[in-house]
Short mmCIF file of C-alpha atoms and ligand atoms in Angstrom, two decimals:
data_model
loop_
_atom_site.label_atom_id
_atom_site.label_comp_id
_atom_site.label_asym_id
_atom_site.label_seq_id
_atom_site.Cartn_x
_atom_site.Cartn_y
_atom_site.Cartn_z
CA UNK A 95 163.91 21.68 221.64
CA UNK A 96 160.76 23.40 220.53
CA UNK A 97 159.22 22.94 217.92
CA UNK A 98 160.38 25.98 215.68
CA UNK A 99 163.31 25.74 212.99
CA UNK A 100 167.50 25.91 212.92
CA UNK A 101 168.83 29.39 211.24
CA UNK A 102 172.14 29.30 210.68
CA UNK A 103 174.41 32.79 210.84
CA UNK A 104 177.70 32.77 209.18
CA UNK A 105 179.96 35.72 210.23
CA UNK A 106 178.64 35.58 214.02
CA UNK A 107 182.16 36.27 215.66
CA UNK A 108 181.49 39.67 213.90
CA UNK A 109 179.30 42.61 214.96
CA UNK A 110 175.91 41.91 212.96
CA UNK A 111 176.38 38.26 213.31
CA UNK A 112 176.41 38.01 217.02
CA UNK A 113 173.60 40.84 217.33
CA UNK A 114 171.29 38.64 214.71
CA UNK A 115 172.20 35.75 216.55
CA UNK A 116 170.90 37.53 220.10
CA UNK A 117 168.30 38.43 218.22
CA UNK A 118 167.07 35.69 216.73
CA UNK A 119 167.62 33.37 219.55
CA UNK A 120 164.70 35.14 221.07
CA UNK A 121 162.30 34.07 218.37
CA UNK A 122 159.92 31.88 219.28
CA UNK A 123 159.46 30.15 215.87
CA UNK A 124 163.58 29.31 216.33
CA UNK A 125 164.46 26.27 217.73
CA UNK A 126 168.33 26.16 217.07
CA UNK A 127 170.70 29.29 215.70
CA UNK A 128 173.87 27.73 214.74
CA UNK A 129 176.77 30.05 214.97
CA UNK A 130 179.56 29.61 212.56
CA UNK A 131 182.43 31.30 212.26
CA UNK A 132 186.24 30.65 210.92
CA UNK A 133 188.20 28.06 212.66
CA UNK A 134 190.58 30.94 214.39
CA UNK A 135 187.05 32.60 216.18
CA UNK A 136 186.07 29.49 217.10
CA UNK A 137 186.60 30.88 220.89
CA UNK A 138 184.94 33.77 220.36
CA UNK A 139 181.84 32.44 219.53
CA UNK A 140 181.78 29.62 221.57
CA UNK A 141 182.02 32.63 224.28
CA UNK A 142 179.39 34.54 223.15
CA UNK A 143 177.00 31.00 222.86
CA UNK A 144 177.35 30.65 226.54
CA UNK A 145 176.79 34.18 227.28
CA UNK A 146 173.57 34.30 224.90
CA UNK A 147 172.61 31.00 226.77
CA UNK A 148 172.79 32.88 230.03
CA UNK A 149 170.36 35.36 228.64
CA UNK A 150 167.76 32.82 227.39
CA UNK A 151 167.61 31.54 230.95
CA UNK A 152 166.92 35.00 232.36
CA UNK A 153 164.06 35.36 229.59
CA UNK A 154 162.77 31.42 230.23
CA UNK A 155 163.72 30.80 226.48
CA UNK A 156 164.30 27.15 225.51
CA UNK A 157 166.83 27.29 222.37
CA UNK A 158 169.82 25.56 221.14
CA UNK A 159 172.49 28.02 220.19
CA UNK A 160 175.27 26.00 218.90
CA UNK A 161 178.92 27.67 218.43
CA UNK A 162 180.56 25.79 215.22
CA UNK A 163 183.72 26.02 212.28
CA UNK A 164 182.16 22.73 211.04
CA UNK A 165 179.48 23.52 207.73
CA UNK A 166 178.08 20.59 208.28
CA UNK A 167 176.49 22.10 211.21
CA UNK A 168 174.39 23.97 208.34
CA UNK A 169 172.61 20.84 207.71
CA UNK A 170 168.96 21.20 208.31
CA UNK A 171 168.38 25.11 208.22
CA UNK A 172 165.42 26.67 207.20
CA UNK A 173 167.55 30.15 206.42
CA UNK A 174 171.19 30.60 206.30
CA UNK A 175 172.13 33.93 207.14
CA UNK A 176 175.51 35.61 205.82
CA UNK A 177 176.64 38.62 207.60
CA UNK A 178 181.09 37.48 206.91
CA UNK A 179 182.83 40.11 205.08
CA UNK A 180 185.63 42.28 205.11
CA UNK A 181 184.69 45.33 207.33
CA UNK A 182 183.60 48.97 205.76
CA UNK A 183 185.26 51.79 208.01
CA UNK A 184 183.44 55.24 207.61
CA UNK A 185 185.59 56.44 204.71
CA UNK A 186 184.93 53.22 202.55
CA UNK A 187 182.01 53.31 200.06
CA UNK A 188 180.17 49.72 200.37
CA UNK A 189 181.40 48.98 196.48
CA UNK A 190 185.06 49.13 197.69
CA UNK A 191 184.80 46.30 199.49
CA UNK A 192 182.89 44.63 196.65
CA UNK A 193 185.06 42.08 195.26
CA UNK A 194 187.00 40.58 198.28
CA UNK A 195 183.57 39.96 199.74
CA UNK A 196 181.91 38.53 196.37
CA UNK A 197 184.64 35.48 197.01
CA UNK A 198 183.60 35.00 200.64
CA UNK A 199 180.12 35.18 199.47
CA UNK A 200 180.87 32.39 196.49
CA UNK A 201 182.81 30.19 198.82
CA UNK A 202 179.88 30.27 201.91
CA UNK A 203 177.08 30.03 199.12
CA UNK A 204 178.57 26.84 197.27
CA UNK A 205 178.96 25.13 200.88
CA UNK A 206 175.05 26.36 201.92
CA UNK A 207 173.62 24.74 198.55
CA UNK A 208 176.03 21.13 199.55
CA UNK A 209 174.93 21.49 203.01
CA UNK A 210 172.15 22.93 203.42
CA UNK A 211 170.14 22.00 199.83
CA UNK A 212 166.39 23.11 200.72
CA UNK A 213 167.62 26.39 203.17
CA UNK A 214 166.65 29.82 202.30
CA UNK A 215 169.80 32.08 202.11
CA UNK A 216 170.23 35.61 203.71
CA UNK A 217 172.19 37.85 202.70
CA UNK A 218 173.66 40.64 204.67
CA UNK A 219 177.23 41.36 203.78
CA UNK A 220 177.63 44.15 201.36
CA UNK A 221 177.00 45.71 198.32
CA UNK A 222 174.03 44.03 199.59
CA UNK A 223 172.45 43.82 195.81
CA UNK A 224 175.67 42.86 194.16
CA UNK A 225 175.80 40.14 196.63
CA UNK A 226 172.75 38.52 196.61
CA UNK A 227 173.04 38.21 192.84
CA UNK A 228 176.89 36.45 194.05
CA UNK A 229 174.94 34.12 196.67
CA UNK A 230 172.13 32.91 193.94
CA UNK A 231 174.93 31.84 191.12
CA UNK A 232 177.29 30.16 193.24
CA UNK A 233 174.77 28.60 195.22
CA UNK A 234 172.01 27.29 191.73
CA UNK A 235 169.06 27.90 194.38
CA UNK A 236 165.53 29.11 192.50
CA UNK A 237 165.82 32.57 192.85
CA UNK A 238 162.74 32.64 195.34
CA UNK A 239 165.38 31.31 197.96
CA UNK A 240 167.79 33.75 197.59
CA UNK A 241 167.22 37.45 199.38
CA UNK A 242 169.12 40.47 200.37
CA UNK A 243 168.28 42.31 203.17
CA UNK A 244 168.30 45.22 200.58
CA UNK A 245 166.33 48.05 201.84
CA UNK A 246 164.59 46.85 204.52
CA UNK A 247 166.89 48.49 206.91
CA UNK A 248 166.42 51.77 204.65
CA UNK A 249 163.06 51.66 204.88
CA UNK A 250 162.62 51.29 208.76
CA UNK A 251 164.87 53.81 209.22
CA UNK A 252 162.89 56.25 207.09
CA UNK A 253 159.68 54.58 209.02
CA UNK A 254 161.72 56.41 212.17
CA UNK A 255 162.16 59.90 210.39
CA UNK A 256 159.08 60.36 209.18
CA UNK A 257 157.32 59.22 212.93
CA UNK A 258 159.84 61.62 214.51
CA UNK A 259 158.67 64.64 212.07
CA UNK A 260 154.60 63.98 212.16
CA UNK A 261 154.60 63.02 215.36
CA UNK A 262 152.85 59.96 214.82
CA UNK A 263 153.43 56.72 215.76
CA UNK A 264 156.05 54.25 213.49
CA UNK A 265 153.34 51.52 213.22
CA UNK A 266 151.01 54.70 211.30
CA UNK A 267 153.84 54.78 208.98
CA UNK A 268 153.31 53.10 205.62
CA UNK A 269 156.25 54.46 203.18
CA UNK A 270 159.56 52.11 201.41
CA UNK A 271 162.73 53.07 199.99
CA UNK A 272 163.61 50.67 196.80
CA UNK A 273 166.08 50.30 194.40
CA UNK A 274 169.79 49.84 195.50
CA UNK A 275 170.77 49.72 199.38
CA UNK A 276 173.55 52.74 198.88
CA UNK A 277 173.69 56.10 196.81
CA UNK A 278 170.83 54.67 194.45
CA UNK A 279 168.41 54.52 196.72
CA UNK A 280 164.85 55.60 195.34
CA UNK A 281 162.08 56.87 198.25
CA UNK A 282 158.41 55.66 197.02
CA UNK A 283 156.88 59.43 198.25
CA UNK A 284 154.14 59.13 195.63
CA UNK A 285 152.78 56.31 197.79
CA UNK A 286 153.76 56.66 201.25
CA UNK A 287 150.81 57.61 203.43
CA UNK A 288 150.54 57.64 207.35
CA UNK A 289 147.22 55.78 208.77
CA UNK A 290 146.11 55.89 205.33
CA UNK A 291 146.09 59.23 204.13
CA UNK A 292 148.76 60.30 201.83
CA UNK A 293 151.50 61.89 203.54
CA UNK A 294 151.06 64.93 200.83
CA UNK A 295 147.92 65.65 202.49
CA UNK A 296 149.26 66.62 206.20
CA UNK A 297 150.06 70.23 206.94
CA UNK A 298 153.02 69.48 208.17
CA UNK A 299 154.08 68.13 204.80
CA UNK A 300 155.20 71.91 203.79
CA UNK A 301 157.94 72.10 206.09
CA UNK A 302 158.88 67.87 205.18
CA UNK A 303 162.49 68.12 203.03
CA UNK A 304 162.56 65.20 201.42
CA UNK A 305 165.66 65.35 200.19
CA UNK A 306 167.12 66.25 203.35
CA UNK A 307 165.24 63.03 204.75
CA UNK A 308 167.09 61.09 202.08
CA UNK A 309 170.32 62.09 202.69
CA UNK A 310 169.61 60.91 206.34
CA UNK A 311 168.85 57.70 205.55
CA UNK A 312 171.78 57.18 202.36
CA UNK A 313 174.17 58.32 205.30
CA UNK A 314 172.45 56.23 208.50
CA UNK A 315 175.04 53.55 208.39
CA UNK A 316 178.25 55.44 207.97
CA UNK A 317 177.35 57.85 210.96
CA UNK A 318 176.56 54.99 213.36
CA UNK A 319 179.70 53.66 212.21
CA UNK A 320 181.88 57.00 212.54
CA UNK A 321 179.74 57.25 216.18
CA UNK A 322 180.16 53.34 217.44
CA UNK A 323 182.00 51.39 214.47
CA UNK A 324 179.38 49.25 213.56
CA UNK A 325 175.72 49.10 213.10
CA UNK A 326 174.28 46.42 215.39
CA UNK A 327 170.81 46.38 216.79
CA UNK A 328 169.50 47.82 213.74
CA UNK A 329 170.41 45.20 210.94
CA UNK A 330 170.04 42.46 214.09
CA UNK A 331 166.09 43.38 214.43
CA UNK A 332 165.46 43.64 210.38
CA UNK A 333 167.45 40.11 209.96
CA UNK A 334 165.30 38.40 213.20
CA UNK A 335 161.97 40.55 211.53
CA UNK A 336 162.33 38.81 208.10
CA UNK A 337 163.44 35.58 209.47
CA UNK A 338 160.07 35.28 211.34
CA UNK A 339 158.04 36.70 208.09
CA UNK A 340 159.57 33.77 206.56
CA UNK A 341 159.26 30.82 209.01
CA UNK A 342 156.06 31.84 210.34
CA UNK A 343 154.94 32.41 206.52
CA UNK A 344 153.29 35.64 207.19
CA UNK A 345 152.69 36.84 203.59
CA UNK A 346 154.10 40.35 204.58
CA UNK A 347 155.32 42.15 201.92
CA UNK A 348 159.08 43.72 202.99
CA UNK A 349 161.32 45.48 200.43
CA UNK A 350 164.23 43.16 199.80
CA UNK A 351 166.72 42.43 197.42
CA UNK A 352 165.33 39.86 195.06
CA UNK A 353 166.76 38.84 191.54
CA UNK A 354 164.69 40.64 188.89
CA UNK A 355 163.61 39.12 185.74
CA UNK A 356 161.51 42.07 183.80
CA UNK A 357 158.63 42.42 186.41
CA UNK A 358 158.92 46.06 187.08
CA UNK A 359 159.85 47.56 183.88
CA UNK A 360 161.34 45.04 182.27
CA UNK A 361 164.82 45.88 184.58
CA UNK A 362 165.97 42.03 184.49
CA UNK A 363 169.19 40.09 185.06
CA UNK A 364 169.71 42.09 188.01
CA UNK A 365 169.27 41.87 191.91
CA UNK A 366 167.55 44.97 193.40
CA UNK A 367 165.44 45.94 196.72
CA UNK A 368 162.29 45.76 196.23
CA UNK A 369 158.47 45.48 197.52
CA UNK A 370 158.27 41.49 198.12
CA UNK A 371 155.92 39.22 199.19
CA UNK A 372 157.63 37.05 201.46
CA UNK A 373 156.05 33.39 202.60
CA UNK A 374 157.60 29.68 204.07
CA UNK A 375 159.30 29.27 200.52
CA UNK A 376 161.23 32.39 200.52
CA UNK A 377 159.94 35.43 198.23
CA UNK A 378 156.53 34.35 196.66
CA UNK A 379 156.09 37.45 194.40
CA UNK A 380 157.26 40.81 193.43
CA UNK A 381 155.01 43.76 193.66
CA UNK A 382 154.76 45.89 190.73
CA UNK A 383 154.41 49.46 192.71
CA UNK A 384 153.02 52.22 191.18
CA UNK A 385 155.54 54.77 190.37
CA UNK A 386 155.47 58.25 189.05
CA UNK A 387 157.50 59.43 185.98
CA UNK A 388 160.74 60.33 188.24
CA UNK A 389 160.83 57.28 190.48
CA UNK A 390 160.85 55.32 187.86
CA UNK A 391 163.29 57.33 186.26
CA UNK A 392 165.78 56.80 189.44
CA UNK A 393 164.78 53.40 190.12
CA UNK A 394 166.02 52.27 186.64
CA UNK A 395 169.14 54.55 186.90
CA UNK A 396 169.92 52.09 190.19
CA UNK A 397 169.84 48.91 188.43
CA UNK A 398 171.69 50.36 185.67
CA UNK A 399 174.75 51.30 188.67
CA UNK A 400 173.78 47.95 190.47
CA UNK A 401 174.31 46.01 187.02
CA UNK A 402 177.29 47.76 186.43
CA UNK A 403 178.78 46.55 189.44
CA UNK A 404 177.54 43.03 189.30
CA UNK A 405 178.72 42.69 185.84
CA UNK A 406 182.80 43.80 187.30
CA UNK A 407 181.87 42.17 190.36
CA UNK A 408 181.49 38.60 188.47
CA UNK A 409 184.29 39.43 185.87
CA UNK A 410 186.53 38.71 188.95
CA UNK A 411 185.07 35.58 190.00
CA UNK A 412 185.71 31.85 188.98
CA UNK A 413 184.31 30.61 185.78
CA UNK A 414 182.03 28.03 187.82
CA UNK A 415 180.42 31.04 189.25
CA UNK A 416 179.21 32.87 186.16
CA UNK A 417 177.34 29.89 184.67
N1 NAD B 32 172.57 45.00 204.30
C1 NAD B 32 172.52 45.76 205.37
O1 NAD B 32 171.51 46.43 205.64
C2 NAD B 32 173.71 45.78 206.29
C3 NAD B 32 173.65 46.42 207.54
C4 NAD B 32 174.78 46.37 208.36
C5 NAD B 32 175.95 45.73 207.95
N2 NAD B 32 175.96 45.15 206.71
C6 NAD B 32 177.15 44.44 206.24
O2 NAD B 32 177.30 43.24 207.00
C7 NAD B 32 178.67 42.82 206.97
C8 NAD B 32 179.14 42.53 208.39
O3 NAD B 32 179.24 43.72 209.14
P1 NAD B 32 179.88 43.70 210.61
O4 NAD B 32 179.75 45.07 211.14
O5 NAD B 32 179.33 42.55 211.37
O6 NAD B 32 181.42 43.39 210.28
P2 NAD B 32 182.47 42.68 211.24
O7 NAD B 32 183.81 43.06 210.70
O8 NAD B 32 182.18 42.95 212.67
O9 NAD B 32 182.21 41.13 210.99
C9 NAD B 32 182.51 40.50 209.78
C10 NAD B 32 182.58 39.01 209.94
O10 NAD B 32 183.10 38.47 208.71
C11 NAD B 32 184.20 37.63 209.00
N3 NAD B 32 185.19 37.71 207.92
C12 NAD B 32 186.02 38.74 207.60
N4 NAD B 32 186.81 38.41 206.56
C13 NAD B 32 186.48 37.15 206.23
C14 NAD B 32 186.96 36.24 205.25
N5 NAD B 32 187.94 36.58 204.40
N6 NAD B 32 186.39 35.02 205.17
C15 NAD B 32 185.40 34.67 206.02
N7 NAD B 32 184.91 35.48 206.98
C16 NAD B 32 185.44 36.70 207.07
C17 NAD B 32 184.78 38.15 210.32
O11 NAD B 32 185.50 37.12 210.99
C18 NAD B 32 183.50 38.52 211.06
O12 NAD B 32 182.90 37.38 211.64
C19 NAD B 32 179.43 43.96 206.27
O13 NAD B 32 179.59 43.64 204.90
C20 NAD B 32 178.48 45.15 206.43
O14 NAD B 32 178.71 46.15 205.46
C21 NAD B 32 174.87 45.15 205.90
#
């Protein structure tokens, strides 16, 4: 194979799975994407291997994608990606299916960190932040190795929303959405600017309702799922973006759920989305963002909800898990 590096997805007989897969089998920096998946989908995958296989042909793509139940398979990745959970139908807040899905995320972390001891792990599954602080317990990896895609999603799609009402190209758009991926969500405004001027400072800011632009993006998810049932190319593209950040050790900074330990206003103990510099080794930094009075105001109400949740989240959990 070339000479780029194995990512592993577990969950890939489900919907974000397989699209990550797709997606990241097209990454030139990705030599092998393992696709693992419980013993009973076995099939499925091994279906949608040959059928991604087929695709890489038609693109001239040399890469292994290798359908597997075995975590041994996991030996040797660079990033494990976790996308397995139970699903979230339109009516289900992401918090109700917190707790079934911190166990999956305990069981799959403890088996990355014995397989797969130097990986970086991805997490996708939701409560996203409640997760990722699941993932770096049960797995004892440096925190720095241990990321939720958090509000990277969140961001892009506001990225979309504000292109669509300024009329300006995405790539102009400079703006991030931090704090928790779900109700909490906090939109940076004070320092979102479009080709470098503050977005304050275009006329058509007066008719921009930012609240209104909010709401779109808190409800994004839940109306592609009411629409299609799942969110797919979305998540697939941010997952295969910050995969190739990371392997290609780019130094971008993305806003992603890292574990906090006092850096922006002393909010520790706590795993939250936020502006990261991301490099070969996983999350290199966090960037203190300047905030006014009010952002900060909502940012620390969402790690006081994320905490919250955490905190009942790991109450259910095995003892070994807490340490
Ligand atoms: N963080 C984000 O931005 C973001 C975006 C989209 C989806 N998500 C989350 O990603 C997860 C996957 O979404 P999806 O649409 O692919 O769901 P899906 O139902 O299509 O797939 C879920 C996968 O998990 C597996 N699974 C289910 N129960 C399991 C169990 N008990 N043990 C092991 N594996 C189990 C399924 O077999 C399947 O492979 C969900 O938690 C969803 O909310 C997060």
């Amino acid at each position: 194979m070339g000479c780029g590096m194995k990512v592993s997805v577990i969950g890939a007989s489900g919907r974000v799975g397989k699209a990550a897969a797709f997606s990241l089998a097209e990454e030139s920096v990705v030599s092998e994407v393992v696709l693992l998946a419980r013993e009973k989908s076995l099939g499925r995958i091994q279906g949608e291997a040959l059928d991604m296989n087929d695709a890489m042909a038609a693109k001239d793509i040399r890469v292994a994608i290798t359908p597997s139940s075995n975590f041994e398979d996991l030996a040797g990745s660079k990033i494990v990606v976790i996308t397995a959970g139970a699903p979230r139908t339109s009516d289900m807040t992401r918090m109700d299916v917190a707790k079934p899905n911190a166990k999956i995320i305990a069981e799959y972390s403890r088996l990355i960190a014995k397989y797969a001891p130097e990986s970086i792990i991805l997490v996708i599954t939701n409560p996203v932040d409640v997760m990722t602080y699941v993932a770096y317990k049960a797995s004892g990896f440096p925190r720095s190795r241990v990321i939720g895609l958090g509000n990277h999603l969140d961001s892009l799609r506001l990225k979309n929303l504000i292109s669509k009402h300024f009329n300006i190209h995405v790539s102009e758009i400079h703006t991030r959405i931090i704090g928790e991926h779900g109700d909490h969500m906090v939109l940076l405004l004070s320092s979102t600017s479009i080709g470098g001027i503050l977005v304050k400072d275009f006329p058509q800011y007066q008719s921009f309702n930012v609240e209104t632009i909010v709401d779109k993006v808190k409800n994004a998810g839940s109306y592609v799922i009411n629409k299609k049932g799942a969110t797919e190319y979305g998540p697939a593209f941010a997952i295969s973006n910050t995969v190739k950040t990371i392997i290609n050790d780019e130094k971008r900074i993305l806003t992603l759920t890292t574990f906090l330990d006092g850096e922006i206003d002393e909010v520790s103990d706590v795993c939250l989305g936020v502006p990261v510099k991301l490099g070969i080794n996983g999350v290199e930094r966090v960037i203190s963002v300047k905030m006014t009075d009010n952002e900060l105001e909502d940012f620390k109400t969402a790690a006081k909800v994320v905490k919250k949740s955490t905190e009942e989240v790991m109450a259910s959990l095995d003892e070994d898990v807490k340490d």
